[in-house]
Short mmCIF file of C-alpha atoms in Angstrom, two decimals:
data_model
loop_
_atom_site.label_atom_id
_atom_site.label_comp_id
_atom_site.label_asym_id
_atom_site.label_seq_id
_atom_site.Cartn_x
_atom_site.Cartn_y
_atom_site.Cartn_z
CA MET A 1 -172.80 -44.26 -27.31
CA ASN A 2 -173.34 -41.26 -24.99
CA THR A 3 -176.37 -40.73 -22.78
CA ALA A 4 -177.48 -37.95 -20.46
CA ALA A 5 -176.30 -38.14 -16.86
CA ALA A 6 -176.60 -35.99 -13.75
CA VAL A 7 -174.91 -33.07 -12.01
CA LEU A 8 -171.93 -33.52 -9.70
CA PRO A 9 -171.64 -31.02 -6.83
CA GLY A 10 -168.13 -29.55 -6.66
CA THR A 11 -166.03 -27.31 -4.44
CA HIS A 12 -166.96 -24.05 -6.20
CA ILE A 13 -169.21 -25.08 -9.11
CA ASP A 14 -171.50 -27.95 -9.99
CA TYR A 15 -170.53 -30.07 -12.97
CA PRO A 16 -173.12 -31.26 -15.50
CA LEU A 17 -172.16 -34.78 -16.51
CA ARG A 18 -172.66 -37.05 -19.49
CA ARG A 19 -172.24 -40.81 -19.60
CA ILE A 20 -169.94 -42.64 -21.97
CA HIS A 21 -169.23 -46.33 -22.52
CA GLU A 22 -165.62 -47.35 -23.08
CA LEU A 23 -164.50 -50.71 -24.46
CA CYS A 24 -161.26 -51.85 -22.82
CA GLY A 25 -160.29 -55.28 -24.01
CA SER A 26 -163.33 -57.45 -23.27
CA LEU A 27 -164.69 -54.99 -20.68
CA VAL A 28 -167.30 -52.30 -21.24
CA VAL A 29 -166.76 -49.56 -18.67
CA ASP A 30 -169.44 -46.97 -17.89
CA LEU A 31 -168.11 -43.51 -17.05
CA ASP A 32 -169.67 -40.19 -16.14
CA VAL A 33 -167.50 -37.34 -17.43
CA VAL A 34 -167.77 -33.56 -17.18
CA ALA A 35 -170.16 -32.64 -19.99
CA SER A 36 -168.24 -29.57 -21.15
CA LEU A 37 -164.78 -28.54 -20.01
CA ASP A 38 -165.27 -25.13 -21.67
CA ALA A 39 -168.52 -24.52 -19.78
CA ALA A 40 -166.88 -25.48 -16.49
CA ILE A 41 -163.99 -23.08 -17.15
CA ASP A 42 -166.49 -20.33 -17.99
CA ALA A 43 -168.31 -20.97 -14.70
CA LEU A 44 -165.08 -20.77 -12.75
CA CYS A 45 -163.96 -17.61 -14.57
CA ALA A 46 -167.29 -15.98 -13.74
CA ARG A 47 -166.21 -16.19 -10.11
CA GLU A 48 -162.70 -14.88 -10.72
CA ASN A 49 -161.85 -11.68 -8.80
CA ARG A 50 -165.35 -11.59 -7.25
CA GLU A 51 -164.82 -14.79 -5.25
CA LEU A 52 -161.71 -16.57 -6.51
CA PRO A 53 -158.19 -15.32 -7.30
CA GLY A 54 -156.89 -16.19 -10.74
CA ASP A 55 -154.42 -18.81 -9.51
CA GLU A 56 -157.23 -20.59 -7.65
CA VAL A 57 -159.31 -20.67 -10.83
CA LEU A 58 -156.41 -22.33 -12.66
CA ARG A 59 -156.01 -24.87 -9.86
CA LEU A 60 -159.71 -25.77 -10.00
CA VAL A 61 -160.08 -26.24 -13.78
CA PRO A 62 -161.58 -29.75 -13.96
CA TYR A 63 -159.14 -31.36 -16.34
CA PHE A 64 -159.78 -34.47 -14.24
CA GLY A 65 -163.28 -34.74 -15.71
CA THR A 66 -162.18 -35.41 -19.30
CA LEU A 67 -161.10 -38.76 -20.72
CA TRP A 68 -157.74 -37.88 -22.26
CA PRO A 69 -156.18 -40.02 -25.02
CA ALA A 70 -153.32 -41.28 -22.85
CA GLY A 71 -155.71 -42.41 -20.12
CA ARG A 72 -157.84 -44.21 -22.68
CA ALA A 73 -154.74 -45.91 -24.15
CA LEU A 74 -153.57 -47.01 -20.70
CA ALA A 75 -157.00 -48.44 -19.87
CA HIS A 76 -157.09 -50.33 -23.17
CA TRP A 77 -153.56 -51.66 -22.53
CA LEU A 78 -154.69 -53.01 -19.16
CA GLY A 79 -157.88 -54.46 -20.60
CA GLU A 80 -155.81 -56.55 -22.99
CA ARG A 81 -153.57 -57.88 -20.16
CA PRO A 82 -155.76 -59.09 -17.29
CA SER A 83 -152.97 -61.27 -15.91
CA ALA A 84 -150.84 -58.15 -15.39
CA VAL A 85 -153.16 -56.88 -12.63
CA ARG A 86 -155.26 -59.77 -11.30
CA GLY A 87 -154.58 -60.23 -7.59
CA ARG A 88 -151.93 -57.51 -7.54
CA ARG A 89 -151.65 -54.27 -5.62
CA ILE A 90 -152.18 -51.41 -8.08
CA VAL A 91 -152.04 -47.60 -7.82
CA GLU A 92 -153.01 -44.98 -10.40
CA VAL A 93 -151.25 -41.63 -9.91
CA ALA A 94 -152.98 -38.37 -10.91
CA CYS A 95 -155.97 -40.54 -11.71
CA GLY A 96 -158.60 -37.98 -12.77
CA LEU A 97 -161.61 -40.01 -13.93
CA GLY A 98 -159.76 -43.15 -12.92
CA LEU A 99 -160.57 -45.25 -16.00
CA PRO A 100 -157.33 -47.29 -15.75
CA ALA A 101 -157.91 -47.79 -12.00
CA ILE A 102 -161.47 -48.97 -12.63
CA VAL A 103 -160.32 -51.37 -15.37
CA ALA A 104 -157.65 -52.76 -13.02
CA ALA A 105 -160.28 -53.25 -10.30
CA ARG A 106 -162.67 -54.93 -12.77
CA LEU A 107 -159.83 -57.33 -13.63
CA GLY A 108 -159.28 -58.31 -10.00
CA GLY A 109 -156.57 -55.92 -8.84
CA HIS A 110 -156.44 -54.40 -5.35
CA VAL A 111 -156.57 -50.80 -6.51
CA HIS A 112 -155.69 -47.42 -5.04
CA ALA A 113 -155.78 -44.06 -6.82
CA CYS A 114 -154.62 -40.54 -6.01
CA ASP A 115 -155.01 -37.03 -7.37
CA ALA A 116 -154.56 -33.45 -6.16
CA HIS A 117 -157.80 -31.85 -7.40
CA PRO A 118 -160.38 -31.38 -4.62
CA ASP A 119 -163.30 -32.55 -6.78
CA VAL A 120 -161.89 -35.87 -8.01
CA ALA A 121 -163.12 -38.00 -5.10
CA PRO A 122 -166.91 -37.81 -5.68
CA LEU A 123 -166.61 -38.45 -9.42
CA LEU A 124 -164.24 -41.37 -8.92
CA ARG A 125 -166.57 -42.87 -6.31
CA ARG A 126 -169.50 -42.43 -8.70
CA ASN A 127 -167.68 -44.15 -11.55
CA ALA A 128 -166.41 -46.97 -9.33
CA ALA A 129 -169.99 -47.59 -8.16
CA LEU A 130 -171.24 -47.58 -11.77
CA ASN A 131 -168.85 -50.46 -12.42
CA ASP A 132 -169.43 -52.26 -9.12
CA VAL A 133 -165.82 -51.99 -7.96
CA VAL A 134 -163.97 -50.46 -5.03
CA VAL A 135 -161.03 -48.09 -5.59
CA ALA A 136 -159.35 -46.70 -2.47
CA TYR A 137 -158.84 -42.97 -3.06
CA HIS A 138 -156.22 -40.65 -1.55
CA ARG A 139 -156.00 -36.92 -2.17
CA VAL A 140 -152.27 -36.69 -2.79
CA ASP A 141 -150.25 -34.46 -5.13
CA VAL A 142 -147.55 -36.14 -7.18
CA VAL A 143 -145.09 -33.39 -6.19
CA ASP A 144 -145.49 -34.22 -2.45
CA LEU A 145 -143.06 -37.11 -2.06
CA ASP A 146 -143.70 -37.56 1.66
CA ALA A 147 -147.44 -37.98 1.03
CA ILE A 148 -146.72 -40.27 -1.91
CA ALA A 149 -144.48 -42.43 0.29
CA SER A 150 -147.27 -42.77 2.86
CA LEU A 151 -149.31 -44.79 0.34
CA GLY A 152 -146.85 -47.68 0.52
CA GLU A 153 -145.47 -49.83 -2.29
CA PHE A 154 -147.33 -51.40 -5.20
CA ASP A 155 -146.82 -54.18 -7.71
CA VAL A 156 -147.98 -51.99 -10.62
CA VAL A 157 -147.87 -48.18 -10.76
CA LEU A 158 -150.02 -46.50 -13.42
CA ALA A 159 -149.88 -42.93 -14.73
CA SER A 160 -151.06 -41.20 -17.90
CA ASP A 161 -150.24 -37.77 -19.34
CA VAL A 162 -148.49 -36.56 -16.18
CA VAL A 163 -145.49 -34.75 -17.68
CA TYR A 164 -147.19 -31.76 -19.29
CA GLU A 165 -145.27 -29.19 -17.16
CA ALA A 166 -141.59 -28.94 -16.25
CA VAL A 167 -142.26 -29.08 -12.50
CA LEU A 168 -144.18 -32.32 -12.99
CA ALA A 169 -141.51 -33.83 -15.22
CA ASP A 170 -139.02 -33.30 -12.40
CA HIS A 171 -141.24 -34.92 -9.76
CA VAL A 172 -142.92 -37.76 -11.64
CA ALA A 173 -139.94 -40.12 -11.73
CA PRO A 174 -139.14 -40.05 -7.98
CA ALA A 175 -142.86 -40.28 -7.14
CA LEU A 176 -143.48 -43.31 -9.34
CA ALA A 177 -140.25 -44.94 -8.18
CA ARG A 178 -141.21 -44.38 -4.53
CA LEU A 179 -144.51 -46.22 -5.10
CA CYS A 180 -143.05 -49.16 -7.01
CA ARG A 181 -141.98 -52.17 -4.96
CA PRO A 182 -138.69 -53.91 -5.82
CA GLY A 183 -139.40 -56.00 -8.92
CA GLY A 184 -142.58 -54.07 -9.65
CA LYS A 185 -143.66 -52.35 -12.85
CA ILE A 186 -144.40 -48.74 -13.81
CA VAL A 187 -146.69 -48.19 -16.80
CA LEU A 188 -146.50 -44.58 -18.01
CA ALA A 189 -148.76 -43.58 -20.91
CA ASP A 190 -148.08 -40.32 -22.72
CA PRO A 191 -149.37 -38.63 -25.90
CA GLY A 192 -145.82 -37.71 -26.95
CA ARG A 193 -145.20 -34.56 -24.95
CA PRO A 194 -141.72 -32.95 -25.21
CA LEU A 195 -141.00 -33.54 -21.50
CA LEU A 196 -141.63 -37.29 -21.59
CA GLN A 197 -138.01 -38.16 -22.31
CA ARG A 198 -136.87 -36.19 -19.25
CA ALA A 199 -139.08 -38.35 -17.03
CA VAL A 200 -137.97 -41.55 -18.78
CA ASN A 201 -134.31 -40.61 -18.36
CA ALA A 202 -134.89 -39.91 -14.67
CA LEU A 203 -136.56 -43.30 -14.18
CA GLU A 204 -133.66 -45.05 -15.91
CA ALA A 205 -131.24 -43.15 -13.66
CA LEU A 206 -133.17 -44.59 -10.71
CA GLY A 207 -132.54 -48.10 -11.98
CA PHE A 208 -135.61 -48.84 -14.10
CA VAL A 209 -135.30 -50.52 -17.50
CA GLY A 210 -137.56 -48.91 -20.06
CA GLU A 211 -139.60 -50.47 -22.86
CA LEU A 212 -141.42 -48.35 -25.44
CA GLU A 213 -144.73 -49.43 -26.96
CA THR A 214 -146.45 -47.22 -29.55
CA ARG A 215 -150.22 -47.51 -29.89
#
């Protein structure tokens, strides 16, 4: 069920929101999402050339505000495995809305999240508050390995749909590996993008043993 929500102030535009309710295992998670990605892109494009260069418009497109299928699948996977996160140190990389991070926090994990988009923080805080959890947020780009390393090591590293460009496919494996403590686990959800295998191969080259689960 969807219900009307509010407006989130952003860096260059304000985002009308709508509320959704997501069932993840036995948990019902409330989320505010960007009401219309198309409308947000139109609002950004209206400022192109007049206020914003084209590359800045592309950087600011709020893909973070949509619940993508891989993020939903990852959150559902976590919701079915509470023992995988309870009491453990968890990080979600390129978190966007942060649904998996919020599920992990609801299940008793000590959760951090990071993303590069400048408008992620207020929406993630809003959604964490809606679910009465705390998620420590860091504005960090997955391609910045020094910044990634500054977050420390985690028992479980989460990421969803992060290999949609070649430059990301080349950086995802070392970033996730840098965050994962010895003996830890990386859970990478993907909708079946062509570059996924490149990232998986790179993780295996770094010493990780892969398991594939199709949902």
